[in-house]
Amino acid sequence: MKALTFENISVYRSKRQVLCVPHLEIAVGERLALLGPNGSGKSTLLLVGALLLDISAGSMTLFGEPIVNGRLKILQRRNFATVLQEPALLDMTVERNIDTVLKIHHIPHFERQSRIEGWLSRLGIMHLAKAMPHQLSGGEAQRVAIARAFSTQPRILFLDEPFSSLDPRTRAELSGDLRGLLDSEAVTTLLVTHDLNESKLFSDRVAIMNDGRIAAIGSLEQIEQYPSTPAVSDFLGHTLIKRNQLPNFFADNFSFPDACECISVNPEGVKIISKDYGINPVNSATIHAIQALNGSGRLILNFEGILLVSKIPLEDVTNYVIGSLVKFTVDAHKMSFFRHNKIIIS
Amino acid sequence: MNLLLEAIHEAWSLIFSGDREIFDITFRTLLIAGTSTTISLIIGLPLGIGLALMRFPGRSWLVSLSNAGTGMPPVVAGLFVSILLWRSGPLGSLGLIYSPIAIIIAQVVIATPLIIAITIAAVMSLNPVIHLQIRAMGANQIQYVFLIAREARIPLLVAVMAGFGAVVSEVGASLMVGGNLSGETRVLTTAAVLEVSKGRFGTALAYGLILIFFVIIIAAILTNLQQRSQRK
């Protein structure tokens, strides 16, 4: 059973196509994460799915029923709950915020009270029931937004970067709690995020979007192994090198398909080594920058003018100094090859 | 200087002497201004909310029109209503010229654009995410409008106060369409103008002080509301 299907969906803004999805299905109980850079169309797709943005062309079904415009669309929207980047609480007490949405959903009074208390308790914010939104911290407000979303017992939950405005600690706490709720409620979920770790935590499947289109869809592991386009590869943080700019080290030590125009190197395939064991070809590069990203470290190596990225354990970042020389090797299995913006071999 | 001190003394005595005429004029002023503000709100609030929320051809033209209307001189509004209600005018048969209803009509013409413009600004100043969230909650059109109006309630109260402030203090239109008839259409502003023309500055100042009292009350309420919204 499909919870939501999209067929030939197009959205135009000022005569420019901002979304083009030929086909997408989300199964009942599935959790799909939409990843992609800013402006890639992931939030637009979420708004279309949540029936908050009209499509220019195409069709959609909700649990097998076609979605049509008009009054029925508002009723169909009541199958959903949406948590946005900002909590967007109404200017009323926390409990009235939840009560208001339950009234909209025509939940009887006696049940409203038990749902309010139940969800505030589950999110650990029962003590804030009488608080006004301006008295809440960012994390507390987002907890209220999540409680409000779950209180309606949605069949599909839309999460649009719900943790992006929170500090790392609050983000970690809240994402853990939300993961627990999603597991216990088994609600179909569509999540928009920039964060690869967040997508791993919340989704069964990810769709990487670029320029309004789904550039890759599947498990994150699959996509990391076979990035379908250079854009996907770039989003995943791989190094992209044009064939004609390849340093001799690569040309001399690795074989590439003849048709290959562009190579991507997964940061996991660029290993910093202390000794040359003679198994893989080794070369030296200067450390250009050191970064911490998504719970791991990154060394940006300047190798003959090409910036190669090497993934290292976060705790090792202090062992390196910018400007120093390191030896590295590249795993041939962590390279992908592209022609005409399509993967040809991996 | 002496003239001013004498006028203040006389005004003070008149206000606290319980003068029947002053009381009548004050009551009539509040009744007329209150009625015209209420009618302006009934017309202006839905129109303002509609113009803020709906998208249709000509919308920006209507918004510009309401913004321009905020600066309409009361005399022009009075002239327009006079022509409309004049015995030989289109609505002359109703016999409303020089009546309190004529003043109310003129004041509605003055206050409505002001209320529409402030309502549009109030609704449009709300965080766009709130609009999206209310729709995402599954609200129908009526629930949506109600919740948006509730969210904008403090700036909307400013619209109420501004509307009342504009009509209670205007003189040109009331004089033109009301005629300043004693016991019928005389309000605080027109009474003050009349008393000055007679050289009775004390009485004129008494009316002026009462008017200032209302203006201060309105300003105090507005300040309080603004501070409440800033605390959020």
Coordinates of C-alpha atoms in Angstrom, one line a residue:
Chain A
M1 CA 0.0 0.0 0.0
K2 CA 1.3 3.4 -1.0
A3 CA 0.8 6.3 1.4
L4 CA 1.6 9.0 -1.1
T5 CA 2.4 8.8 -4.8
F6 CA 3.6 11.6 -7.2
E7 CA 3.2 11.3 -10.9
N8 CA 4.8 13.8 -13.4
I9 CA 4.7 16.6 -10.8
S10 CA 5.9 20.0 -12.0
V11 CA 6.0 23.2 -10.1
Y12 CA 6.8 26.5 -11.9
R13 CA 7.6 29.8 -10.1
S14 CA 7.9 32.9 -12.3
K15 CA 7.8 30.7 -15.4
R16 CA 10.9 28.7 -14.1
Q17 CA 10.5 25.0 -13.3
V18 CA 11.5 24.6 -9.6
L19 CA 10.3 21.0 -9.2
C20 CA 10.1 18.1 -11.6
V21 CA 9.3 14.7 -10.2
P22 CA 8.3 12.1 -12.8
H23 CA 7.5 9.4 -10.3
L24 CA 7.9 9.0 -6.5
E25 CA 6.2 6.6 -4.1
I26 CA 6.3 6.5 -0.3
A27 CA 5.1 3.3 1.2
V28 CA 2.9 3.2 4.3
G29 CA 5.2 3.3 7.4
E30 CA 8.2 4.2 5.3
R31 CA 10.6 7.0 6.3
L32 CA 12.0 8.9 3.4
A33 CA 14.6 11.7 3.8
L34 CA 15.0 14.4 1.2
L35 CA 18.6 15.6 1.0
G36 CA 20.2 18.2 -1.2
P37 CA 21.8 21.6 -1.2
N38 CA 19.9 24.9 -0.7
G39 CA 17.5 25.6 -3.5
S40 CA 17.5 22.0 -4.7
G41 CA 13.7 21.7 -4.4
K42 CA 13.5 19.4 -1.3
S43 CA 11.3 21.8 0.7
T44 CA 9.2 22.5 -2.4
L45 CA 8.6 18.7 -2.7
L46 CA 7.7 18.5 1.0
L47 CA 5.2 21.3 0.6
V48 CA 3.7 19.7 -2.4
G49 CA 3.4 16.4 -0.5
A50 CA 1.8 18.1 2.5
L51 CA -0.7 19.8 0.1
L52 CA 0.5 23.2 1.1
L53 CA 1.7 24.1 -2.4
D54 CA -0.3 23.8 -5.6
I55 CA 1.3 21.9 -8.4
S56 CA 1.5 23.2 -12.0
A57 CA 1.1 19.8 -13.5
G58 CA 0.8 16.1 -12.5
S59 CA -1.2 14.0 -10.1
M60 CA -0.9 12.7 -6.6
T61 CA -2.7 10.0 -4.6
L62 CA -3.1 9.7 -0.9
F63 CA -3.6 6.1 0.3
G64 CA -4.8 5.2 -3.1
E65 CA -7.3 8.2 -3.3
P66 CA -6.6 10.9 -5.9
I67 CA -5.9 14.3 -4.5
V68 CA -8.2 17.0 -5.9
N69 CA -8.3 20.7 -5.3
G70 CA -11.0 22.4 -3.2
R71 CA -12.6 21.6 0.1
L72 CA -11.6 17.9 0.0
K73 CA -8.0 18.9 -0.2
I74 CA -8.3 20.6 3.3
L75 CA -9.9 17.4 4.6
Q76 CA -7.1 15.4 3.1
R77 CA -4.6 17.7 4.7
R78 CA -5.9 16.6 8.1
N79 CA -4.3 13.3 7.5
F80 CA -1.0 15.0 7.9
A81 CA 1.0 16.9 10.4
T82 CA 3.9 19.2 9.6
V83 CA 6.8 20.3 11.8
L84 CA 8.6 23.2 10.2
Q85 CA 12.1 24.6 10.8
E86 CA 10.6 27.3 13.0
P87 CA 8.2 25.9 15.7
A88 CA 5.5 28.5 14.5
L89 CA 3.5 28.3 17.7
L90 CA 0.4 30.4 17.9
D91 CA 0.4 33.3 20.4
M92 CA -1.4 31.3 23.1
T93 CA -0.4 28.9 25.9
V94 CA 1.3 25.6 25.0
E95 CA -1.8 23.5 25.9
R96 CA -4.0 25.8 23.9
N97 CA -1.7 25.5 20.9
I98 CA -2.3 21.7 21.0
D99 CA -6.0 22.2 21.8
T100 CA -6.5 24.4 18.8
V101 CA -5.2 21.9 16.3
L102 CA -7.3 19.2 18.0
K103 CA -10.4 21.4 17.7
I104 CA -9.6 21.8 14.0
H105 CA -9.6 18.1 13.7
H106 CA -12.9 17.9 15.5
I107 CA -11.6 15.8 18.4
P108 CA -14.1 15.7 21.3
H109 CA -13.4 17.7 24.4
F110 CA -12.7 14.8 26.8
E111 CA -10.3 13.2 24.4
R112 CA -8.5 16.5 23.7
Q113 CA -7.5 16.9 27.3
S114 CA -6.1 13.4 27.6
R115 CA -4.2 13.8 24.3
I116 CA -2.7 17.2 25.4
E117 CA -1.5 15.7 28.7
G118 CA -0.3 12.5 27.1
W119 CA 1.8 14.2 24.4
L120 CA 3.2 16.9 26.7
S121 CA 4.3 14.2 29.1
R122 CA 5.9 12.1 26.3
L123 CA 7.9 15.1 25.1
G124 CA 8.8 15.9 28.7
I125 CA 7.2 19.4 28.7
M126 CA 4.2 18.9 30.9
H127 CA 5.5 21.6 33.2
L128 CA 5.2 24.1 30.3
A129 CA 1.5 23.5 29.6
K130 CA 0.6 27.0 30.8
A131 CA 3.6 28.8 29.3
M132 CA 3.4 31.2 26.4
P133 CA 5.6 30.7 23.3
H134 CA 7.9 33.7 24.1
Q135 CA 8.7 32.1 27.4
L136 CA 10.1 28.9 25.8
S137 CA 13.6 28.1 24.6
G138 CA 14.1 27.0 21.0
G139 CA 14.3 23.4 22.0
E140 CA 11.2 23.6 24.2
A141 CA 9.2 25.3 21.4
Q142 CA 10.2 22.7 18.9
R143 CA 9.1 20.0 21.4
V144 CA 5.7 21.7 21.6
A145 CA 5.6 21.7 17.8
I146 CA 6.3 18.0 17.7
A147 CA 3.8 17.3 20.5
R148 CA 1.2 19.3 18.5
A149 CA 2.0 17.3 15.3
F150 CA 1.7 13.9 17.0
S151 CA -1.4 14.8 19.0
T152 CA -3.5 14.6 15.8
Q153 CA -2.3 11.1 15.2
P154 CA -1.2 11.9 11.6
R155 CA -1.0 9.2 8.9
I156 CA 1.9 11.1 7.4
L157 CA 4.4 13.3 9.2
F158 CA 6.3 16.0 7.3
L159 CA 9.4 17.3 9.0
D160 CA 11.1 20.3 7.3
E161 CA 14.6 20.6 8.9
P162 CA 13.0 20.5 12.4
F163 CA 16.4 20.7 14.2
S164 CA 18.3 23.1 12.0
S165 CA 17.9 26.1 14.3
L166 CA 18.9 24.2 17.5
D167 CA 22.2 24.1 19.3
P168 CA 24.1 20.7 18.9
R169 CA 23.2 19.4 22.4
T170 CA 19.5 20.2 22.1
R171 CA 19.5 18.9 18.6
A172 CA 21.0 15.6 19.7
E173 CA 18.5 15.2 22.6
L174 CA 15.5 16.1 20.6
S175 CA 16.4 14.0 17.5
G176 CA 16.9 11.0 19.8
D177 CA 13.5 11.5 21.4
L178 CA 11.9 12.0 18.0
R179 CA 13.5 8.9 16.7
G180 CA 11.9 7.0 19.6
L181 CA 8.5 8.5 18.9
L182 CA 8.7 7.6 15.2
D183 CA 9.6 4.0 16.1
S184 CA 6.7 3.7 18.6
E185 CA 4.1 5.4 16.4
A186 CA 5.3 3.8 13.1
V187 CA 4.1 6.9 11.2
T188 CA 5.0 7.4 7.5
T189 CA 7.5 10.2 7.5
L190 CA 9.0 12.6 4.9
L191 CA 12.0 14.5 6.3
V192 CA 13.9 17.3 4.7
T193 CA 17.4 17.7 6.0
H194 CA 20.9 18.9 5.0
D195 CA 22.5 16.5 7.5
L196 CA 23.6 13.1 6.3
N197 CA 23.7 11.7 9.9
E198 CA 20.2 13.0 10.6
S199 CA 19.0 11.2 7.4
K200 CA 20.6 8.0 8.6
L201 CA 18.9 8.3 12.0
F202 CA 15.5 9.0 10.6
S203 CA 15.1 7.3 7.3
D204 CA 14.9 4.0 5.5
R205 CA 15.6 5.6 2.2
V206 CA 17.0 8.9 1.0
A207 CA 16.4 10.9 -2.1
I208 CA 19.1 13.4 -3.0
M209 CA 17.7 16.4 -4.9
N210 CA 19.4 18.7 -7.3
D211 CA 18.0 21.5 -9.4
G212 CA 14.4 20.5 -8.6
R213 CA 14.8 16.8 -9.5
I214 CA 15.5 13.7 -7.6
A215 CA 19.1 12.9 -8.6
A216 CA 19.4 9.7 -6.6
I217 CA 17.1 7.6 -4.5
G218 CA 17.8 4.5 -2.4
S219 CA 19.7 3.7 0.8
L220 CA 22.4 6.2 1.7
E221 CA 25.1 3.4 1.6
Q222 CA 24.1 2.5 -2.0
I223 CA 24.1 6.2 -3.1
E224 CA 27.5 6.8 -1.4
Q225 CA 28.9 3.8 -3.3
Y226 CA 27.3 4.6 -6.6
P227 CA 26.6 8.4 -6.7
S228 CA 24.5 8.7 -9.9
T229 CA 25.7 12.1 -11.0
P230 CA 28.6 14.5 -10.2
A231 CA 26.1 16.7 -8.4
V232 CA 25.2 13.9 -6.0
S233 CA 28.8 13.1 -5.5
D234 CA 29.5 16.7 -4.8
F235 CA 26.7 16.9 -2.3
L236 CA 28.1 13.8 -0.5
G237 CA 31.4 15.7 -0.1
H238 CA 33.4 13.7 -2.6
T239 CA 36.2 15.4 -4.5
L240 CA 35.3 15.9 -8.2
I241 CA 38.2 16.1 -10.6
K242 CA 37.9 16.6 -14.4
R243 CA 39.8 14.0 -16.4
N244 CA 42.0 16.5 -18.1
Q245 CA 43.0 18.0 -14.7
L246 CA 44.0 14.7 -13.1
P247 CA 47.4 14.8 -11.5
N248 CA 49.9 12.3 -13.0
F249 CA 49.7 10.3 -9.8
F250 CA 46.2 9.2 -10.6
A251 CA 46.8 8.7 -14.3
D252 CA 49.9 6.6 -13.7
N253 CA 48.5 4.4 -10.9
F254 CA 44.8 3.9 -11.7
S255 CA 42.9 2.8 -14.8
F256 CA 39.9 4.8 -15.9
P257 CA 37.2 4.0 -18.5
D258 CA 38.1 5.7 -21.8
A259 CA 34.8 7.6 -21.9
C260 CA 35.2 9.0 -18.4
E261 CA 35.1 12.8 -18.3
C262 CA 35.0 13.3 -14.6
I263 CA 36.2 11.4 -11.5
S264 CA 34.9 11.6 -8.0
V265 CA 36.9 10.4 -5.0
N266 CA 35.1 9.4 -1.8
P267 CA 36.7 11.0 1.3
E268 CA 36.7 7.5 2.9
G269 CA 39.0 6.3 0.1
V270 CA 41.7 8.9 0.8
K271 CA 43.7 7.4 3.6
I272 CA 46.4 9.2 5.5
I273 CA 49.2 6.8 6.3
S274 CA 52.3 7.0 8.5
K275 CA 54.2 4.3 6.7
D276 CA 54.4 3.2 3.1
Y277 CA 53.6 -0.5 3.0
G278 CA 53.9 -0.7 -0.7
I279 CA 50.4 -2.1 -1.3
N280 CA 48.8 1.1 -2.6
P281 CA 50.4 3.9 -4.5
V282 CA 51.5 6.6 -2.1
N283 CA 52.0 10.3 -2.5
S284 CA 52.4 13.4 -0.4
A285 CA 50.1 16.4 -0.1
T286 CA 49.9 19.6 2.1
I287 CA 47.1 20.0 4.6
H288 CA 45.1 22.9 3.3
A289 CA 42.3 22.9 5.9
I290 CA 41.0 20.8 8.8
Q291 CA 37.2 20.5 9.3
A292 CA 34.8 18.7 11.7
L293 CA 31.7 17.6 9.8
N294 CA 28.8 15.3 10.7
G295 CA 30.6 13.8 13.6
S296 CA 33.9 13.1 11.8
G297 CA 37.0 14.9 10.8
R298 CA 38.0 16.1 7.3
L299 CA 41.5 16.9 6.1
I300 CA 41.5 19.0 2.9
L301 CA 44.7 18.1 1.1
N302 CA 46.3 20.3 -1.5
F303 CA 47.7 17.8 -4.1
E304 CA 49.2 19.5 -7.1
G305 CA 46.5 22.2 -7.0
I306 CA 43.6 19.7 -6.5
L307 CA 41.8 19.8 -3.2
L308 CA 41.3 16.1 -2.1
V309 CA 39.2 15.4 1.0
S310 CA 40.2 12.7 3.5
K311 CA 37.8 11.5 6.1
I312 CA 39.5 10.9 9.5
P313 CA 38.2 10.1 13.0
L314 CA 37.1 13.3 14.8
E315 CA 39.4 12.6 17.7
D316 CA 42.4 12.6 15.3
V317 CA 41.9 16.2 14.0
T318 CA 44.2 17.6 16.7
N319 CA 47.1 15.4 15.4
Y320 CA 47.4 17.5 12.2
V321 CA 48.7 21.0 11.5
I322 CA 47.6 23.1 8.5
G323 CA 50.5 23.5 6.1
S324 CA 52.3 20.3 7.1
L325 CA 53.0 17.5 4.6
V326 CA 51.2 14.1 4.9
K327 CA 51.4 10.9 3.0
F328 CA 48.2 9.5 1.5
T329 CA 46.9 6.7 -0.6
V330 CA 43.7 6.4 -2.6
D331 CA 41.5 3.3 -2.6
A332 CA 40.6 2.6 -6.3
H333 CA 37.2 1.2 -5.2
K334 CA 36.2 4.5 -3.7
M335 CA 36.3 6.3 -7.0
S336 CA 33.4 6.9 -9.4
F337 CA 33.6 7.8 -13.0
F338 CA 31.1 10.0 -15.0
R339 CA 30.4 10.8 -18.6
H340 CA 27.8 13.4 -19.6
N341 CA 26.9 13.9 -15.9
K342 CA 26.0 10.2 -15.5
I343 CA 27.9 7.5 -13.7
I344 CA 29.5 4.9 -16.0
I345 CA 31.4 2.7 -13.6
S346 CA 32.1 2.5 -10.0
Chain B
M1 CA -0.2 85.4 28.8
N2 CA -3.0 86.7 31.0
L3 CA -5.6 85.6 28.4
L4 CA -4.2 82.1 28.4
L5 CA -4.3 81.8 32.2
E6 CA -7.8 83.2 32.4
A7 CA -8.9 80.7 29.7
I8 CA -7.3 77.8 31.6
H9 CA -9.0 78.9 34.8
E10 CA -12.4 79.2 33.1
A11 CA -12.0 75.9 31.3
W12 CA -11.1 74.2 34.5
S13 CA -14.2 75.7 36.3
L14 CA -16.5 74.7 33.4
I15 CA -15.3 71.1 33.3
F16 CA -15.8 70.5 37.0
S17 CA -19.0 72.6 37.3
G18 CA -21.0 69.8 35.7
D19 CA -22.1 72.0 32.8
R20 CA -25.0 70.3 31.1
E21 CA -24.0 71.5 27.6
I22 CA -20.4 70.3 27.9
F23 CA -21.7 66.9 29.1
D24 CA -24.1 66.7 26.2
I25 CA -21.5 67.6 23.6
T26 CA -19.0 65.2 25.1
F27 CA -21.5 62.4 25.1
R28 CA -22.6 63.1 21.5
T29 CA -19.0 63.2 20.4
L30 CA -18.3 59.8 21.9
L31 CA -21.5 58.4 20.5
I32 CA -20.9 59.6 17.0
A33 CA -17.2 58.7 17.0
G34 CA -17.9 55.3 18.6
T35 CA -20.6 54.5 16.0
S36 CA -18.5 55.6 13.0
T37 CA -15.5 53.7 14.3
T38 CA -17.6 50.5 14.8
I39 CA -19.1 50.8 11.3
S40 CA -15.6 51.4 9.9
L41 CA -14.3 48.3 11.7
I42 CA -17.2 46.2 10.3
I43 CA -16.2 47.3 6.8
G44 CA -12.5 47.8 7.2
L45 CA -11.4 44.7 9.1
P46 CA -12.7 42.0 6.7
L47 CA -11.6 44.1 3.7
G48 CA -8.2 44.6 5.2
I49 CA -7.8 40.9 6.1
G50 CA -9.1 39.9 2.7
L51 CA -6.7 42.2 0.9
A52 CA -3.8 41.0 3.0
L53 CA -4.5 37.3 2.4
M54 CA -6.0 37.0 -1.1
R55 CA -4.2 37.3 -4.4
F56 CA -6.3 38.6 -7.3
P57 CA -5.8 41.0 -10.3
G58 CA -6.1 44.6 -9.1
R59 CA -5.2 43.8 -5.5
S60 CA -2.1 46.0 -5.4
W61 CA -4.2 48.8 -6.9
L62 CA -6.8 48.5 -4.0
V63 CA -4.0 48.3 -1.4
S64 CA -2.5 51.5 -2.9
L65 CA -5.9 53.1 -2.8
S66 CA -6.5 52.3 0.9
N67 CA -3.0 53.6 1.7
A68 CA -3.7 56.8 -0.2
G69 CA -7.0 57.0 1.7
T70 CA -5.2 57.2 5.0
G71 CA -4.1 60.7 4.1
M72 CA -7.4 61.9 2.9
P73 CA -8.1 65.4 4.3
P74 CA -11.4 65.4 6.4
V75 CA -12.6 68.4 4.5
V76 CA -12.5 66.5 1.2
A77 CA -14.4 63.6 2.9
G78 CA -16.9 66.2 4.2
L79 CA -17.2 67.8 0.7
F80 CA -17.8 64.4 -0.9
V81 CA -20.5 63.4 1.7
S82 CA -22.1 66.9 1.5
I83 CA -22.5 66.6 -2.3
L84 CA -23.9 63.1 -1.8
L85 CA -26.4 64.2 0.9
W86 CA -27.2 67.7 -0.3
R87 CA -30.9 68.3 -1.0
S88 CA -30.4 68.2 -4.8
G89 CA -27.7 65.5 -4.5
P90 CA -28.0 61.8 -5.3
L91 CA -29.1 60.9 -1.7
G92 CA -30.7 64.3 -0.9
S93 CA -34.2 62.7 -0.6
L94 CA -33.1 61.0 2.5
G95 CA -32.8 64.3 4.3
L96 CA -29.7 63.4 6.2
I97 CA -27.6 66.6 5.6
Y98 CA -26.9 68.4 8.9
S99 CA -27.8 65.3 11.0
P100 CA -25.6 63.1 13.2
I101 CA -26.0 60.4 10.6
A102 CA -24.3 62.6 8.0
I103 CA -21.4 63.1 10.4
I104 CA -21.2 59.4 11.0
I105 CA -21.1 58.8 7.2
A106 CA -18.3 61.3 6.7
Q107 CA -16.3 59.9 9.6
V108 CA -16.7 56.4 8.2
V109 CA -15.3 57.7 4.9
I110 CA -12.3 59.1 6.9
A111 CA -11.7 56.1 9.2
T112 CA -12.3 53.1 6.9
P113 CA -9.2 53.5 4.6
L114 CA -7.1 54.0 7.8
I115 CA -8.4 50.8 9.3
I116 CA -8.0 48.8 6.1
A117 CA -4.4 50.0 5.6
I118 CA -3.5 49.2 9.2
T119 CA -5.2 45.8 9.0
I120 CA -3.3 44.9 5.8
A121 CA 0.0 45.9 7.5
A122 CA -0.9 44.0 10.6
V123 CA -1.7 40.8 8.8
M124 CA 1.2 41.1 6.4
S125 CA 3.6 41.7 9.2
L126 CA 2.9 38.2 10.7
N127 CA 5.6 35.7 10.2
P128 CA 4.8 33.9 6.9
V129 CA 5.6 30.6 8.6
I130 CA 2.5 31.1 10.9
H131 CA 0.3 31.3 7.7
L132 CA 1.9 28.0 6.5
Q133 CA 1.6 26.3 9.9
I134 CA -2.1 27.2 10.3
R135 CA -2.9 25.7 6.8
A136 CA -0.7 22.7 7.7
M137 CA -2.8 22.2 10.8
G138 CA -5.8 21.5 8.5
A139 CA -7.7 24.7 9.1
N140 CA -10.5 25.6 6.7
Q141 CA -10.8 29.1 5.3
I142 CA -12.9 30.4 8.2
Q143 CA -10.6 28.9 10.9
Y144 CA -7.6 30.2 9.0
V145 CA -8.9 33.8 8.9
F146 CA -10.0 33.6 12.6
L147 CA -6.6 32.3 13.7
I148 CA -4.7 34.9 11.6
A149 CA -6.8 37.7 13.0
R150 CA -6.2 36.4 16.5
E151 CA -2.4 36.3 15.9
A152 CA -2.6 39.9 14.6
R153 CA -4.9 41.1 17.4
I154 CA -2.6 43.6 19.0
P155 CA -1.8 45.5 15.7
L156 CA -5.5 45.2 14.9
L157 CA -6.3 46.9 18.2
V158 CA -4.0 49.7 17.0
A159 CA -6.3 50.0 14.0
V160 CA -9.3 50.4 16.2
M161 CA -7.6 53.1 18.3
A162 CA -6.2 54.9 15.2
G163 CA -9.7 54.9 13.6
F164 CA -11.3 56.3 16.8
G165 CA -8.5 58.8 17.2
A166 CA -8.9 60.1 13.6
V167 CA -12.7 60.6 13.8
V168 CA -12.9 62.0 17.3
S169 CA -10.4 64.8 16.5
E170 CA -11.5 65.8 13.0
V171 CA -13.4 69.0 12.5
G172 CA -13.7 69.8 8.8
A173 CA -16.1 67.1 7.8
S174 CA -18.3 67.3 10.9
L175 CA -18.7 71.1 10.4
M176 CA -19.5 70.7 6.7
V177 CA -22.0 67.9 6.9
G178 CA -23.3 68.4 10.5
G179 CA -23.7 72.2 10.4
N180 CA -22.7 72.5 14.1
L181 CA -26.4 72.6 15.2
S182 CA -26.8 73.1 18.9
G183 CA -28.2 70.1 20.7
E184 CA -28.1 68.1 17.4
T185 CA -24.8 67.9 15.6
R186 CA -22.5 69.9 17.8
V187 CA -19.5 67.9 18.8
L188 CA -16.3 68.8 20.8
T189 CA -14.3 70.0 17.8
T190 CA -17.0 72.0 16.1
A191 CA -18.0 73.5 19.4
A192 CA -14.4 74.6 20.0
V193 CA -14.3 76.3 16.6
L194 CA -17.5 78.1 17.3
E195 CA -16.4 79.3 20.8
V196 CA -13.1 80.6 19.4
S197 CA -15.0 82.6 16.7
K198 CA -17.0 84.2 19.5
G199 CA -13.9 85.0 21.5
R200 CA -14.9 82.7 24.3
F201 CA -11.5 81.1 24.7
G202 CA -12.2 79.6 28.2
T203 CA -15.1 77.5 26.9
A204 CA -13.2 76.6 23.7
L205 CA -10.3 75.5 25.9
A206 CA -12.6 73.3 28.0
Y207 CA -13.7 71.4 24.9
G208 CA -10.1 71.2 23.8
L209 CA -9.0 69.8 27.2
I210 CA -11.7 67.2 27.1
L211 CA -10.5 66.2 23.6
I212 CA -6.9 66.1 24.7
F213 CA -8.0 63.9 27.6
F214 CA -9.4 61.4 25.0
V215 CA -6.3 61.6 22.8
I216 CA -4.1 60.9 25.9
I217 CA -6.2 57.9 26.8
I218 CA -5.9 56.6 23.3
A219 CA -2.2 57.2 23.2
A220 CA -1.8 55.5 26.6
I221 CA -3.7 52.4 25.4
L222 CA -1.6 52.3 22.2
T223 CA 1.7 52.6 24.1
N224 CA 0.6 49.9 26.4
L225 CA -0.3 47.6 23.5
Q226 CA 2.9 48.3 21.7
Q227 CA 5.0 47.6 24.8
R228 CA 3.1 44.3 25.3
S229 CA 3.8 43.3 21.7
Q230 CA 7.5 44.2 22.1
R231 CA 7.8 42.1 25.3
K232 CA 7.0 39.0 23.2

